[in-house]
Short mmCIF file of C-alpha atoms in Angstrom, two decimals:
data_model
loop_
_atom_site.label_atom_id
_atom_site.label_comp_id
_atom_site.label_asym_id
_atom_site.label_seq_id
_atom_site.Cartn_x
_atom_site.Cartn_y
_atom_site.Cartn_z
CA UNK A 291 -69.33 18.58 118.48
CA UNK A 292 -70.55 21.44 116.48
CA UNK A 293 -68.12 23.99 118.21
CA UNK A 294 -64.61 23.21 116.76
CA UNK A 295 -65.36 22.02 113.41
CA UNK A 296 -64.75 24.71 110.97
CA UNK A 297 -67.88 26.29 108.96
CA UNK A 298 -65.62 25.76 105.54
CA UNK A 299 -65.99 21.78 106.55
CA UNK A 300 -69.60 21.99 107.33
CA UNK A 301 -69.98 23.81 104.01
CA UNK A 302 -68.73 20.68 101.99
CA UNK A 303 -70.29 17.80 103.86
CA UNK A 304 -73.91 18.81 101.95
CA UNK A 305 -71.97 18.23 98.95
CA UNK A 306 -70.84 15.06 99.89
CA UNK A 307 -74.16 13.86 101.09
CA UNK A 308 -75.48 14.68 98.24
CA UNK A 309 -72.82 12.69 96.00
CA UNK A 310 -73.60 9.65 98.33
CA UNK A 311 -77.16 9.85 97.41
CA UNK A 312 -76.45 9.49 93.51
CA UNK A 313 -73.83 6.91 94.35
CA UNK A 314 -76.41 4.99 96.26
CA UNK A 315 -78.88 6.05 92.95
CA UNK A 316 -76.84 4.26 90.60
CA UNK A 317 -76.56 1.39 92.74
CA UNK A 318 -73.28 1.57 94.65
CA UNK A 319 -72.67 0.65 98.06
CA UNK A 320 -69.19 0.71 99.04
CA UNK A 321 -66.64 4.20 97.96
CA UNK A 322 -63.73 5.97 98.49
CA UNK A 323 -62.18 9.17 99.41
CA UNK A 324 -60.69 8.58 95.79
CA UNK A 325 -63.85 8.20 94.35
CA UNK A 326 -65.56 10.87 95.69
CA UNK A 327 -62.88 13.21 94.70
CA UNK A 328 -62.48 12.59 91.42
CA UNK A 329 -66.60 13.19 91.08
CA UNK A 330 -66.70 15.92 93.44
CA UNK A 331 -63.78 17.79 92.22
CA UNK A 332 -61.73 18.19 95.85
CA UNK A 333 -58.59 15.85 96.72
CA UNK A 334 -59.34 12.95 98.76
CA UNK A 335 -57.12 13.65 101.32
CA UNK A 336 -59.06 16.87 101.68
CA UNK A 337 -62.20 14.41 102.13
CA UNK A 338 -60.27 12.00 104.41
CA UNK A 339 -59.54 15.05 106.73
CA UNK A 340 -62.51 16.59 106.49
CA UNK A 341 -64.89 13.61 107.57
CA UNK A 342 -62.36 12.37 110.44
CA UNK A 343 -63.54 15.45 112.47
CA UNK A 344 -66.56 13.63 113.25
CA UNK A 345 -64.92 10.16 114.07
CA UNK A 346 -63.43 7.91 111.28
CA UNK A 347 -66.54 7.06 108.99
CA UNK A 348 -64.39 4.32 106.86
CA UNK A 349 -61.35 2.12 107.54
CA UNK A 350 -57.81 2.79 105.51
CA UNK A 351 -58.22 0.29 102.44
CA UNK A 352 -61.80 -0.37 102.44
CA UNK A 353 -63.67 2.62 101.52
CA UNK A 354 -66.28 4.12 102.64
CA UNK A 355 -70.00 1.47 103.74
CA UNK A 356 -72.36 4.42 101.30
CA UNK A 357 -75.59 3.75 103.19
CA UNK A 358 -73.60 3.77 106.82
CA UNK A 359 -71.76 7.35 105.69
CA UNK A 360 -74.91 8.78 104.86
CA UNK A 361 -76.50 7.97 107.36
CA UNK A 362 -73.79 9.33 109.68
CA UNK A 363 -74.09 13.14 107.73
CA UNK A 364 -77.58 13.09 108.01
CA UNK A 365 -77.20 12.73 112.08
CA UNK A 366 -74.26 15.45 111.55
CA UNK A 367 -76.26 17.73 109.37
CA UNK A 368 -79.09 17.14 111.67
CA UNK A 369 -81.63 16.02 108.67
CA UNK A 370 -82.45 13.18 109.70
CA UNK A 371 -85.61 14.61 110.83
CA UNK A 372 -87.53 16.68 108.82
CA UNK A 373 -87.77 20.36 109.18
CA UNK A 374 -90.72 22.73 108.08
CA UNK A 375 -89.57 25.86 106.05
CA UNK A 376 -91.30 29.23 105.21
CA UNK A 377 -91.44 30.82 102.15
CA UNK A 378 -92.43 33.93 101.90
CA UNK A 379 -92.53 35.05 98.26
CA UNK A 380 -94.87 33.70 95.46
CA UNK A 381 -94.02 35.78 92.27
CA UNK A 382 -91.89 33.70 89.46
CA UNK A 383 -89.35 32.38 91.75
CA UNK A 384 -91.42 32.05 94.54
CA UNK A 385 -93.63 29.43 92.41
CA UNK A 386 -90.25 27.71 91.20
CA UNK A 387 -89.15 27.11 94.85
CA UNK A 388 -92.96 25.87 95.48
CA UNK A 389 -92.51 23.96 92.80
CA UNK A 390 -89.31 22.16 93.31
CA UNK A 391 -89.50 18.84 94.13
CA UNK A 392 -85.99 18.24 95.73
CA UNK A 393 -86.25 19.38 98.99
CA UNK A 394 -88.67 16.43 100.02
CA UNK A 395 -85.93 13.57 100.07
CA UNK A 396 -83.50 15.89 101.42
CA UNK A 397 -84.53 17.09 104.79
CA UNK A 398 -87.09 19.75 104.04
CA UNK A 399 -91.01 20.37 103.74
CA UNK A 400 -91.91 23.47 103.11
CA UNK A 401 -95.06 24.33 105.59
CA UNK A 402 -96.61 27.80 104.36
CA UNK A 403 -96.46 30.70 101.50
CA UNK A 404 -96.49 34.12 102.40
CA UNK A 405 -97.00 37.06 100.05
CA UNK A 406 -98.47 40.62 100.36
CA UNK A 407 -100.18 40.95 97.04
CA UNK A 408 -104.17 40.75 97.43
CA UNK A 409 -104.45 39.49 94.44
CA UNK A 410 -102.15 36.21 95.09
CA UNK A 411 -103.62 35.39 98.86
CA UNK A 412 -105.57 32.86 98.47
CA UNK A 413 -104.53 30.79 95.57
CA UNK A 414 -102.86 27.99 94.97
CA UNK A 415 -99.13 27.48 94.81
CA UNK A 416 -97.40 23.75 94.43
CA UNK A 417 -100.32 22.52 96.69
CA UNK A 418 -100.43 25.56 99.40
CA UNK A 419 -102.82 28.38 99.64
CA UNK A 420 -100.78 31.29 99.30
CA UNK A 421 -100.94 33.18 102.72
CA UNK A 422 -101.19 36.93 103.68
CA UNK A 423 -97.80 38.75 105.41
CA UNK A 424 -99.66 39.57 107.95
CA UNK A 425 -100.25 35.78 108.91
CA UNK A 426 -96.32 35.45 109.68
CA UNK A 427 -96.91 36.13 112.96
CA UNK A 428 -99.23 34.20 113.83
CA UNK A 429 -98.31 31.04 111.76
CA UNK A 430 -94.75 30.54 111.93
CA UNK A 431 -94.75 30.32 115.81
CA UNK A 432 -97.76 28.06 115.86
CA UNK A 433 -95.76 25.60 113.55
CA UNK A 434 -92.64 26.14 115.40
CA UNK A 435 -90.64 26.63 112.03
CA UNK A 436 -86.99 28.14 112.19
CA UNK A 437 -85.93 28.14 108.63
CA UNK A 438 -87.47 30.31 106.11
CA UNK A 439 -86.64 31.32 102.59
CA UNK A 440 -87.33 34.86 101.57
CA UNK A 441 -88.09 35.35 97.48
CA UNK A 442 -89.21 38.82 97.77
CA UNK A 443 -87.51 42.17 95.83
CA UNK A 444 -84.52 43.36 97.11
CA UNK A 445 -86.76 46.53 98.46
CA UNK A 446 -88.90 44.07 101.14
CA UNK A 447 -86.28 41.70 102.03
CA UNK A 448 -84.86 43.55 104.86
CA UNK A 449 -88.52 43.91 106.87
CA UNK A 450 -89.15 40.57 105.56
CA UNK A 451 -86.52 39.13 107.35
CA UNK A 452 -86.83 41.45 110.55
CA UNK A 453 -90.27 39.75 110.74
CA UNK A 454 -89.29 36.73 110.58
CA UNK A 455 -86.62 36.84 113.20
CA UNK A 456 -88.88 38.28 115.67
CA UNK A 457 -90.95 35.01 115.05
CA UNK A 458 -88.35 32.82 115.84
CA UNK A 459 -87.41 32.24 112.66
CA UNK A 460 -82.90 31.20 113.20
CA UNK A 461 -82.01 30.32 109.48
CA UNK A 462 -82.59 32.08 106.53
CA UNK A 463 -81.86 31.20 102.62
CA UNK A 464 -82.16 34.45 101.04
CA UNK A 465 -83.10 34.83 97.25
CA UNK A 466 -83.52 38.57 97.35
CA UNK A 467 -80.27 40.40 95.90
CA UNK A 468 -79.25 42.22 98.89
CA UNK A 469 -77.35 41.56 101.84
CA UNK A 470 -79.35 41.28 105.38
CA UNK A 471 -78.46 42.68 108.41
CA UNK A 472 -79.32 40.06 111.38
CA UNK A 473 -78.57 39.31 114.91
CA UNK A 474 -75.28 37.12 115.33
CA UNK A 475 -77.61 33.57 116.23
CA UNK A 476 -80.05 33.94 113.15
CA UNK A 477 -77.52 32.08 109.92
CA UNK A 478 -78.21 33.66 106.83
CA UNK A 479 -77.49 32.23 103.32
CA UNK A 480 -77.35 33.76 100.18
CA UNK A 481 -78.57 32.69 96.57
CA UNK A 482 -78.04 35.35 94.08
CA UNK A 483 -77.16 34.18 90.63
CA UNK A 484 -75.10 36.77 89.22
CA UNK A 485 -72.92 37.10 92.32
CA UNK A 486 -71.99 33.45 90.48
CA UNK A 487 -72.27 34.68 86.94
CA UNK A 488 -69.54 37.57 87.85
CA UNK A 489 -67.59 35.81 89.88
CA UNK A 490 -66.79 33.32 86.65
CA UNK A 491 -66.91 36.09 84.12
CA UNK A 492 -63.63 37.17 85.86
CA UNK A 493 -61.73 33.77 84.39
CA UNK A 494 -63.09 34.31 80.75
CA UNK A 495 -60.87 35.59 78.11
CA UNK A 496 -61.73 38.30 75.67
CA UNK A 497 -61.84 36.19 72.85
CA UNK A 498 -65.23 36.92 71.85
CA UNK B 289 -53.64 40.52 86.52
CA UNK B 290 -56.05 37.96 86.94
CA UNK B 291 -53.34 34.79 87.84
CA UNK B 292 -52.46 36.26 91.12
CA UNK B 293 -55.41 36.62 92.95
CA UNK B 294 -56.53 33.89 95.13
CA UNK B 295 -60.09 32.97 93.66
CA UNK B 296 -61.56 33.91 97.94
CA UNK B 297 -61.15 37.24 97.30
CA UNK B 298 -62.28 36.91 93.82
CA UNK B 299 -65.35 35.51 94.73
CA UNK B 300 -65.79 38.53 97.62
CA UNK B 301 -65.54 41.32 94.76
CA UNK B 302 -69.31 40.25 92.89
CA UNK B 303 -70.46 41.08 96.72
CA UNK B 304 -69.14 44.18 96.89
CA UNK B 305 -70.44 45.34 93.97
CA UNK B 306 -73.75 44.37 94.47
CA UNK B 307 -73.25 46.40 97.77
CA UNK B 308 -72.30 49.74 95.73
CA UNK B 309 -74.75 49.55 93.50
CA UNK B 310 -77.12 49.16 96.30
CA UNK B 311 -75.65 52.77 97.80
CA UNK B 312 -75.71 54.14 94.80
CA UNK B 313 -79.50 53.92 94.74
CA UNK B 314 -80.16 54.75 98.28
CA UNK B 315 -78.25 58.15 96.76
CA UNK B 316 -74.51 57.93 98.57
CA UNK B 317 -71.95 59.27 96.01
CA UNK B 318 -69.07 58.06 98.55
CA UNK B 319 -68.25 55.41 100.96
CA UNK B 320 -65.48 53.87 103.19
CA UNK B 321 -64.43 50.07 103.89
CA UNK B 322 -66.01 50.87 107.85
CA UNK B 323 -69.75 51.35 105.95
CA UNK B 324 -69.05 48.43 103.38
CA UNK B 325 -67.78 46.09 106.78
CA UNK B 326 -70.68 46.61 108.61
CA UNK B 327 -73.37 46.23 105.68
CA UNK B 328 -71.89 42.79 104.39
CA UNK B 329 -70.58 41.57 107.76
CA UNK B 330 -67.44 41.18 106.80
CA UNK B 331 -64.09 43.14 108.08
CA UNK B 332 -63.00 46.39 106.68
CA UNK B 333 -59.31 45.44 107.31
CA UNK B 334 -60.73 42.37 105.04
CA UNK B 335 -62.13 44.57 102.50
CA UNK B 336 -59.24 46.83 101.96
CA UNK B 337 -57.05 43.98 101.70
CA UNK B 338 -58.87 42.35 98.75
CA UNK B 339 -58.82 45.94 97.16
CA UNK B 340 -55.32 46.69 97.19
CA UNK B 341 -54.83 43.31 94.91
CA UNK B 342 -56.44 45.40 92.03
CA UNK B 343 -54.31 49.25 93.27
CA UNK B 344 -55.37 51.32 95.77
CA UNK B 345 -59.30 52.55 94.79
CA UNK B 346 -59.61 55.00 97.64
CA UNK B 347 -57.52 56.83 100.16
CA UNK B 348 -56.43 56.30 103.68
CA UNK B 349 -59.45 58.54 105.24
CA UNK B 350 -61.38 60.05 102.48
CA UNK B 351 -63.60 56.58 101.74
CA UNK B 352 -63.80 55.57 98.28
CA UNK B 353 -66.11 57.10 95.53
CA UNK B 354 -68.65 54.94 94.82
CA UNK B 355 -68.79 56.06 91.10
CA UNK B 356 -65.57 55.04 90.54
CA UNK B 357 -64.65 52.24 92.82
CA UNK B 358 -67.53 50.48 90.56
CA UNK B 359 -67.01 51.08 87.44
CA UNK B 360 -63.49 49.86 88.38
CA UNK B 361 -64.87 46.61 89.85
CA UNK B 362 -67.17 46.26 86.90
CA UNK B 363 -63.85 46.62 84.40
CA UNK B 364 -62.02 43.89 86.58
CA UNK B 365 -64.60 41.20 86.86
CA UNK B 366 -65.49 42.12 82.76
CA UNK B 367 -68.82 43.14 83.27
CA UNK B 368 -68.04 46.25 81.60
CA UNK B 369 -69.48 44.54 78.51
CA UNK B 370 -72.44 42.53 78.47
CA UNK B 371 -72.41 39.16 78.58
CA UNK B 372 -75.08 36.73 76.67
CA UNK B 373 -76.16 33.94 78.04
CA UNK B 374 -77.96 30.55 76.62
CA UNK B 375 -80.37 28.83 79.46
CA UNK B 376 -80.89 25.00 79.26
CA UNK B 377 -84.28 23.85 80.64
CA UNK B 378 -88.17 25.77 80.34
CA UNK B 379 -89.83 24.13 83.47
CA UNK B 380 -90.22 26.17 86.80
CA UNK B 381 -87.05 26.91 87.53
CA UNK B 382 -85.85 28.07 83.97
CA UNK B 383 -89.21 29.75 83.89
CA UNK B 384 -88.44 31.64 86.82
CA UNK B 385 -84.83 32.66 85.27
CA UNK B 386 -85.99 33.65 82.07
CA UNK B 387 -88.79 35.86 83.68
CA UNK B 388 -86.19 36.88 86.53
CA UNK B 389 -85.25 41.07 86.03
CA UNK B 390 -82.11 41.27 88.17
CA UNK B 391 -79.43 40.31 85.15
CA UNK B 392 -79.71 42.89 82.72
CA UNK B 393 -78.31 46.03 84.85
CA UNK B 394 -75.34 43.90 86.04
CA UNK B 395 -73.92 42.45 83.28
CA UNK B 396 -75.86 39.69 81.87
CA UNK B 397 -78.48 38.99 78.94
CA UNK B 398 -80.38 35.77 78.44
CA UNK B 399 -79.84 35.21 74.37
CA UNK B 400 -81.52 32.13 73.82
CA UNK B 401 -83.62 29.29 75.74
CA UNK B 402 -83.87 25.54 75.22
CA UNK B 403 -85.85 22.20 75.89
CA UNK B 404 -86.15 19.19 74.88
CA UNK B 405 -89.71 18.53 75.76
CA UNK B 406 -91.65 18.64 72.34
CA UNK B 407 -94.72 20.35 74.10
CA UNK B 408 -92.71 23.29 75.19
CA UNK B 409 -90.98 24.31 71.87
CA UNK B 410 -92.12 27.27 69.85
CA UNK B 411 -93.51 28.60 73.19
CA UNK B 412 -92.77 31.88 74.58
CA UNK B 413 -90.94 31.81 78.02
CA UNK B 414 -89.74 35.51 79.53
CA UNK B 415 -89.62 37.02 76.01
CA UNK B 416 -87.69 33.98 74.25
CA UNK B 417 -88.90 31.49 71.97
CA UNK B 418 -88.03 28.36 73.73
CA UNK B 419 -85.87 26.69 70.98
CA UNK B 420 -85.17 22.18 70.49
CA UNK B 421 -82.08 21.34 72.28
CA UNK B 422 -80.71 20.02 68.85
CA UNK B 423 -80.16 23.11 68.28
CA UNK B 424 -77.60 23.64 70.63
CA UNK B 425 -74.74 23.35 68.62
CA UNK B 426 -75.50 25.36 65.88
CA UNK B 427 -76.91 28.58 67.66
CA UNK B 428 -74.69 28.87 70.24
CA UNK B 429 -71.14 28.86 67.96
CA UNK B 430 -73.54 31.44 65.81
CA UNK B 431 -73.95 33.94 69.21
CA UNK B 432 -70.23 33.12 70.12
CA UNK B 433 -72.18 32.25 73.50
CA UNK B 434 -69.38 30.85 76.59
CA UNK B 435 -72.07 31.14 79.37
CA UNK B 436 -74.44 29.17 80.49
CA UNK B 437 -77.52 28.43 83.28
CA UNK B 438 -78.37 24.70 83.55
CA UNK B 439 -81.83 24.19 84.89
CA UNK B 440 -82.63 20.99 83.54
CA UNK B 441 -83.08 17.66 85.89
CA UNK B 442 -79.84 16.00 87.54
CA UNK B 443 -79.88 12.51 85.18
CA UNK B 444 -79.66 15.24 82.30
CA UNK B 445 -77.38 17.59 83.53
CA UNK B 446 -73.92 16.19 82.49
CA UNK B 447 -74.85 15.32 79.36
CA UNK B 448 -76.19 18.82 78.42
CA UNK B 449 -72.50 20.08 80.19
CA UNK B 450 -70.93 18.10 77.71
CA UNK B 451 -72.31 19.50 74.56
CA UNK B 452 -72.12 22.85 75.55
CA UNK B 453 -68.46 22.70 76.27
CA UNK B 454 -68.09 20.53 72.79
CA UNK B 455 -70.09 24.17 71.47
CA UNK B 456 -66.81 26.65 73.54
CA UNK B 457 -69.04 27.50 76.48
CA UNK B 458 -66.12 27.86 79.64
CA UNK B 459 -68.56 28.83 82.66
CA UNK B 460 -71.79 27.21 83.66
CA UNK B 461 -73.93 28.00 86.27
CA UNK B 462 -75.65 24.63 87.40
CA UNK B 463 -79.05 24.49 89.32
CA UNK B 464 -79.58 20.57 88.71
CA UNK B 465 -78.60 19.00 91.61
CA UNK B 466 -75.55 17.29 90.61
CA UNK B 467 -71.74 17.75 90.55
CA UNK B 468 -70.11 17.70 87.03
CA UNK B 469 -67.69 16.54 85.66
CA UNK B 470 -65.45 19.08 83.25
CA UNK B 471 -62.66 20.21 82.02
CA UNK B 472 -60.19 22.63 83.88
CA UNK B 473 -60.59 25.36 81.52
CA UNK B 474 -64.33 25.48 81.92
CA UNK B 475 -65.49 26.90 85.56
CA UNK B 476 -68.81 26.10 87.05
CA UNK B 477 -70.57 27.25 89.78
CA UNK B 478 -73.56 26.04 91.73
CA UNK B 479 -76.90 26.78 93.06
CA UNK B 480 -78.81 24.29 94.66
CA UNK B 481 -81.00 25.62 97.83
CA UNK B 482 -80.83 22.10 99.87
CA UNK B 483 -77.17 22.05 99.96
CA UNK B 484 -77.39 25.81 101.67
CA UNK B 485 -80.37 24.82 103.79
CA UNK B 486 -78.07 21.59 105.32
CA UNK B 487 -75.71 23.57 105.72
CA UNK B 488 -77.71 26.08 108.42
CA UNK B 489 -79.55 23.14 109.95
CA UNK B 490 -76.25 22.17 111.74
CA UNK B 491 -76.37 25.09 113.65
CA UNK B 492 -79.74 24.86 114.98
CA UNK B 493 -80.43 23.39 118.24
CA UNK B 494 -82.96 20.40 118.64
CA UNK B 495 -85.52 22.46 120.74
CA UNK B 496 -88.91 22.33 118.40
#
């Protein structure tokens, strides 16, 4: 299934999981293509054509079954299991991400902390001891983890994620403000705020 | 200028940027859309296409000078100026963006920071004095403010949108974990790890 479907479709269906889950929050169980686009900001035909390449999740007329749909993206998305991440990273971001209490519900644990400061190892960050670099090796091929999120400066990032790869390591979410350079089978994603910032500044009149 | 240009490519230019700046350290004083392709993965036929929407930058052959094929990217995304910025929200995550380094050199400067959690007013977060979210509306008309960072929880998200649009802010950068709802002159962009993270997972295969 994976094959054909284009990586712009896969990009939105997160988004629309994740707009099921507040619909199903506030207490709804039935929705629309309609419905979802006007919250999510994309047409509903757009929505219609996007979820029929995995088999028609709703009928014409009678919306969407929320709890059936979600279920169905989970499978898709493959998190309906739960996968163990790596961070490796514990400065001020680092702790945020440790911190954050959203990836629980959504498909991820996070396992382990790396960082290479001596003076960090061994300490306590959002209920992990904080492990040394040098661990990576050993650890993240023990717990069989794939996906790892690297919230180190720009400088490390690129050994950081060399590391990882040669651990096994086939997604990365990458906070560090530089591009990576990785074999074609590891995915790599990107989370740079003022790549965002810019791109917006762009729209914005000089009025000020 | 700015009508013209699909928002794909616009969205490509805070990317190469980063990637020039990134030269310009490592001490290159010229480059070519071949070097550019291979460090960002992306197509040099691709890259010289999004250029020539904003003139020709460089020549057939002798690359482009870095020097000046940023500052010109700087002037068209309006990051020639700097831009200030108000922050919503002083737990981890805002933490971790008022303490984070990487906005100053590249266009950006956090003005103010607030919360609505009694305990955390008064208190220092990255340099700021976290300020009462009341306050809102009369600081950020004062700073002529029209960015902003939401890092505040999802159930609070869209009502903090609101009254910084009612205040003239037109681009928001949300980290809650919700999609809002806003006007079309306003833009908003998002960060949420999970959503990035579900969208690698479908590419993994199901052998751990």
């Amino acid at each position: 299934m994976a094959s054909n479907i284009p990586d712009i479709v896969i990009s939105r269906l997160p988004v629309y999981l994740r707009a099921l889950e507040r619909l199903t929050q506030e207490g709804h169980e039935v929705t629309s293509s309609l419905e979802l686009g006007k919250r999510l900001g994309i047409s509903s035909a757009q929505i219609r054509k996007d979820l029929s390449h995995f088999g028609g999740f709703g009928k014409q007329g009678t919306g969407y079954r929320i709890a059936f749909l979600t279920d169905q993206l989970r499978q898709v998305l493959k998190i309906e299991r739960e996968w163990e991440v790596a961070l490796v990273g514990a400065g001020d971001l680092g702790n945020a991400i440790a911190h954050y209490r959203g990836f629980a519900d959504r498909g991820f644990h996070i396992a382990c902390i790396f960082d290479s400061a001596p003076s960090k190892i061994g300490k306590q960050s959002g209920g992990f001891v904080i492990q040394p670099m040098e661990e990576i090796p050993t650890i993240i091929p023990q717990l069989g983890i794939r996906i790892a999120m690297i919230a180190v400066p720009a400088e490390a990032a690129q050994s950081v994620a060399d590391m990882l790869i040669g651990c096994g390591v086939k997604a990365i979410l990458n906070y560090a403000p530089i591009n990576l350079k990785t074999p074609l089978d590891v995915h790599v994603q990107y989370i740079d705020p003022v790549i965002h910032l810019q791109r917006m500044t762009f729209y914005l009149n000089d009025v000020s």
